[in-house]
Coordinates of C-alpha atoms in Angstrom, one line a residue:
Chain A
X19 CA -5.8 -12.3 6.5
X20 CA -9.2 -11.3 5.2
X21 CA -7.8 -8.9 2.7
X22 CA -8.0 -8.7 -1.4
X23 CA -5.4 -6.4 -2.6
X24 CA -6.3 -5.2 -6.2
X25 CA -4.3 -3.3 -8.7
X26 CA -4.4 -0.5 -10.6
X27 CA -6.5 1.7 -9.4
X28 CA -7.3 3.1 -12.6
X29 CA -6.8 2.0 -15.8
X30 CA -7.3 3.2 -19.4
X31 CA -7.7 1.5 -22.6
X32 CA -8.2 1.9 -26.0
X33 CA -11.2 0.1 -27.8
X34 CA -10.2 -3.0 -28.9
X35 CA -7.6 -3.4 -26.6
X36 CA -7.1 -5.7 -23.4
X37 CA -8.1 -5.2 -20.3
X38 CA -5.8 -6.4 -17.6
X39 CA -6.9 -6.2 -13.9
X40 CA -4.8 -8.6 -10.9
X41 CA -6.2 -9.3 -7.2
X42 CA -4.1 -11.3 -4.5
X43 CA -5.5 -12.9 -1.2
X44 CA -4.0 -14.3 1.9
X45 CA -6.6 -16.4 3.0
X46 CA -6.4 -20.0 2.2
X47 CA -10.0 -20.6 2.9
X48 CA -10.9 -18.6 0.3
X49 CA -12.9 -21.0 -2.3
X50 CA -15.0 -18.4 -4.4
X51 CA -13.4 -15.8 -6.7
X52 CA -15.8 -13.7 -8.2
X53 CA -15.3 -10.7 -10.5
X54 CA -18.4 -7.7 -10.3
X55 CA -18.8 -4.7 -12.2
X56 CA -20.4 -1.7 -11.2
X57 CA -21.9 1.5 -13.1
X58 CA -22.2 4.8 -11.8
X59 CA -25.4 4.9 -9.5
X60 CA -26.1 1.2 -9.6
X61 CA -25.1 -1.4 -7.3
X62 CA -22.2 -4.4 -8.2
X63 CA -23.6 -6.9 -10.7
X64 CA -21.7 -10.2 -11.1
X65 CA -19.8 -10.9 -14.3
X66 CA -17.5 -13.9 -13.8
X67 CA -16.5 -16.2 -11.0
X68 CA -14.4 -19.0 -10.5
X69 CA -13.6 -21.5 -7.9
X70 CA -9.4 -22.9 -6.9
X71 CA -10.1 -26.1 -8.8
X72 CA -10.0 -24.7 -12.5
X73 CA -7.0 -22.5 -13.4
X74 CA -9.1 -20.2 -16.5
X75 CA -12.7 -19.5 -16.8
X76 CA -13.6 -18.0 -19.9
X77 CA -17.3 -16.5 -20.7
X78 CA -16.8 -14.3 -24.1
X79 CA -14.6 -11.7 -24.1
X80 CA -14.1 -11.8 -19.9
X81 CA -11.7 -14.2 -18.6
X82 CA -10.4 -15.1 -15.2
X83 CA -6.8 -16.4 -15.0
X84 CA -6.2 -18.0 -10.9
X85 CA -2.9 -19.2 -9.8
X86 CA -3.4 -21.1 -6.4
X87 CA -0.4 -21.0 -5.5
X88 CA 0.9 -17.7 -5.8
X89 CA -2.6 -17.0 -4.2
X90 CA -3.1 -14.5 -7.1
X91 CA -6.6 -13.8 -9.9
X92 CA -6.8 -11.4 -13.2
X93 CA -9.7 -10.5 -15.0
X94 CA -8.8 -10.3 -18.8
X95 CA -11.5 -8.0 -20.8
X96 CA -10.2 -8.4 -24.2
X97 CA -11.5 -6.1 -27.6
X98 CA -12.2 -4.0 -24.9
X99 CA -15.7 -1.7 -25.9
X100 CA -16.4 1.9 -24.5
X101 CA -19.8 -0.2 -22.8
X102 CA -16.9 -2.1 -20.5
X103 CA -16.5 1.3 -19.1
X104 CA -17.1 0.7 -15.4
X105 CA -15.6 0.0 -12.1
X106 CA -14.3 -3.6 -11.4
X107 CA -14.2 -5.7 -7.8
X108 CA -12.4 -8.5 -7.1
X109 CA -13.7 -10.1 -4.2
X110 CA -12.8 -13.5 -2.4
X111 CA -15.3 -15.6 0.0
X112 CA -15.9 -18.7 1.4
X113 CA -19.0 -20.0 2.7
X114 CA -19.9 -18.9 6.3
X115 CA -23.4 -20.3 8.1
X116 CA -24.5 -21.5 4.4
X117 CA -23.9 -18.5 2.5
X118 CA -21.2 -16.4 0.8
X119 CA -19.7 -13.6 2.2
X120 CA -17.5 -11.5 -0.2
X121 CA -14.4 -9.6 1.0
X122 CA -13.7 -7.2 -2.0
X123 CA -11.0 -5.4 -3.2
X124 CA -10.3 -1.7 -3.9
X125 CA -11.9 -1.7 -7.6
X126 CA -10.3 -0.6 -10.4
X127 CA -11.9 2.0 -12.5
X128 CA -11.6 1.4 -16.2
X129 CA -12.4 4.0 -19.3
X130 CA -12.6 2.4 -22.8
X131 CA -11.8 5.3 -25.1
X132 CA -13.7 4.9 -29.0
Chain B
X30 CA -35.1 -10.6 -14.6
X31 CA -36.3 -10.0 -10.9
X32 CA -34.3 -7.6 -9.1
X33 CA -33.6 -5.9 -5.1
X34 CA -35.5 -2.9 -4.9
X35 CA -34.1 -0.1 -2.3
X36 CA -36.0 3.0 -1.0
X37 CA -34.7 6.0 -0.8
X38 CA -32.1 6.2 -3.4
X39 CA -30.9 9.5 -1.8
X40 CA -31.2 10.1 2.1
X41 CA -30.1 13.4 3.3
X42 CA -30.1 13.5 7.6
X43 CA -29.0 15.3 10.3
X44 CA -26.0 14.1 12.4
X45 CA -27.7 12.5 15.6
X46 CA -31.0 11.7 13.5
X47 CA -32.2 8.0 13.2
X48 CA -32.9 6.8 9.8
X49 CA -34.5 3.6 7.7
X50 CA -33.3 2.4 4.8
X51 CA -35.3 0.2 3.0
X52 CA -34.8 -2.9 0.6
X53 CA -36.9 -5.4 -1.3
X54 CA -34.8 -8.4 -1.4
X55 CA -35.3 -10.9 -4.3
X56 CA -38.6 -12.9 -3.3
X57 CA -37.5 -16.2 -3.0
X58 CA -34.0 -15.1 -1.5
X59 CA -32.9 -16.1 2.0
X60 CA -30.1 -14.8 2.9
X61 CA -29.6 -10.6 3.2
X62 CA -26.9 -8.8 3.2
X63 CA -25.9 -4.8 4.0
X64 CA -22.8 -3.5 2.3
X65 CA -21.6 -0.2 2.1
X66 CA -19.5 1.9 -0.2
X67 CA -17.9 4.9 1.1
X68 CA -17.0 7.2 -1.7
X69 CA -14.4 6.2 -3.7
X70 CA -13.2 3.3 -1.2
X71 CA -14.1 -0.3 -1.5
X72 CA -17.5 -2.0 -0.8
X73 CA -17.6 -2.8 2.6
X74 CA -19.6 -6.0 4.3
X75 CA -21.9 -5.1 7.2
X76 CA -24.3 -7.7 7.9
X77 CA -25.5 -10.9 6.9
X78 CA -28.9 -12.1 7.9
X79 CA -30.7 -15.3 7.4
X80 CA -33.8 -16.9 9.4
X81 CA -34.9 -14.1 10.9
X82 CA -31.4 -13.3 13.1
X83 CA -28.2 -12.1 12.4
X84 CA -25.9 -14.6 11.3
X85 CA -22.6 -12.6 10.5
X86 CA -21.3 -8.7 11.0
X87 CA -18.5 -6.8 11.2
X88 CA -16.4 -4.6 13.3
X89 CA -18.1 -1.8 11.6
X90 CA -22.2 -2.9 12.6
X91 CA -21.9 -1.7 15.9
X92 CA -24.6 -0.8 18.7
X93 CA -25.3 2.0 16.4
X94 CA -27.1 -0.3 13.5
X95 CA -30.0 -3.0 13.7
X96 CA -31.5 -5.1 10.7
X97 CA -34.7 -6.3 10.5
X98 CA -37.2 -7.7 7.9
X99 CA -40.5 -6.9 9.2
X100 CA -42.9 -8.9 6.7
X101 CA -42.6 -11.2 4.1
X102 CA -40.7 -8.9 1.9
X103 CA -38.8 -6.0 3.4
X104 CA -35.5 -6.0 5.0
X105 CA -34.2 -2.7 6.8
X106 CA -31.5 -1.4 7.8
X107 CA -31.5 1.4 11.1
X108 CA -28.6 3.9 12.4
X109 CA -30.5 4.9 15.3
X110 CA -27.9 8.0 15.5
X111 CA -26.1 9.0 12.6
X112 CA -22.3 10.5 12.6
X113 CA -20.6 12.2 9.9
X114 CA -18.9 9.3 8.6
X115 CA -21.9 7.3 8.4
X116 CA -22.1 9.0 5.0
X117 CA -22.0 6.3 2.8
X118 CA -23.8 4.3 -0.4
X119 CA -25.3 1.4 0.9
X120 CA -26.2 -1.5 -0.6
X121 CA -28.7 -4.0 0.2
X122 CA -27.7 -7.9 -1.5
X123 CA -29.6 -11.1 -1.6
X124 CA -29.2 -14.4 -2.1
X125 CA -30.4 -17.7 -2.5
X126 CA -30.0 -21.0 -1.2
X127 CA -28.6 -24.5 -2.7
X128 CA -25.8 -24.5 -5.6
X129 CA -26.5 -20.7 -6.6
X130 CA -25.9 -19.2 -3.0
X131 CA -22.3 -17.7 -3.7
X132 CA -23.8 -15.1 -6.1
X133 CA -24.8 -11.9 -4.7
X134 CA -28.0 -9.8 -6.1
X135 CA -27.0 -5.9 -5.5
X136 CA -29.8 -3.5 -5.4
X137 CA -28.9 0.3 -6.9
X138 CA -28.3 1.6 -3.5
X139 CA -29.3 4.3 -0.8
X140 CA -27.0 7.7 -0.9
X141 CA -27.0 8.4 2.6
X142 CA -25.6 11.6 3.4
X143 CA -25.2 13.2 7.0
X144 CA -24.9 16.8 7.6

């Protein structure tokens, strides 16, 4: 129930190109949909969120696509760049005792070859 | 753009030892987290903390782990005996309150490894 499933695993890219990455929840409660990037030795940082009640979120060349009802998010990176080069969570969470607790996903690793 | 500090960024131990990791959460953050990230496997929640007590954990913070912020501006995290598979990158996250409190500040981490 408190699972994110996120695919692929890995993924690789040519500059310039898009960046496709899905996640898929089962639970309902879920109201918080943020995406985080990670490089090597450094902790998540967050790069785009959205909440159920918008259906795109667009901040420059990352965009989060959310269909409710097949319970499903993607993160679109598009003229991918060789600096996107990181590893991606999807995570879900709703708000528990007045704060957020995310449930992430597997990551996805993604090289942006020049 | 202020930022949560951890100390060490590498802790090397020996299986059965106790050891402190250390974070300086943002400073007008309330709520604290403790993820961990075992290698190559998803980040993993631990422990929330807000108000001075626990106010969520998981299946995995057993008897084994405590939190505790023992001033104004630290916030630990002990494994009073380590196993093997405590071997893990932990993260230390914090957060504030009203409309921004859904988005998590990560520190760099604390490579804990157990030999």
């Amino acid at each position: 129930q408190q699972q994110v499933k996120q695919s692929p695993q890995s993924l690789i890219v040519q500059k310039g190109g898009i960046s496709i990455i899905n996640c898929a929840y089962e639970n309902t409660a879920f109201d918080y949909f943020p995406w985080y990037q990670q490089f090597p030795g450094k902790g998540p940082a967050l790069l785009i969120a959205i909440r159920p009640d918008v259906s795109e979120k667009k901040e420059g060349r990352f965009t989060i696509s959310f269909n409710k009802s097949a319970k499903q998010f993607s993160l679109h990176i598009m003229d991918s760049q060789p600096g996107d080069s990181a590893t991606y969570f999807c995570a879900a969470s709703t708000a528990s005792g007045g704060s957020y607790i995310p449930t992430f996903g597997r990551g996805t690793s993604l090289i942006v070859h020049p | 753009e202020p930022e949560v500090t951890q100390t060490p960024s590498h802790q090397v131990t020996q299986m059965g030892q106790e050891v402190i990791l250390r974070c300086v959460p943002i400073s007008n953050h309330l709520y604290f987290y403790w993820y961990r990230q075992i290698l190559g496997q998803k980040v993993e929640f631990l422990v929330s903390f807000y108000n001075n007590e626990i106010s969520e954990k998981s299946e995995i913070f057993d008897d084994q782990f405590s939190v505790e912020r023992p001033d104004g501006s630290n916030f630990t995290l002990k494994i009073r005996s380590t196993k093997l598979e405590d071997s893990a990158m932990y993260f230390c996250a914090s957060t504030d309150t009203g409309e921004t409190n859904e988005k998590l500040f990560f520190g760099s981490g604390t490579q804990l490894s157990v030999l």
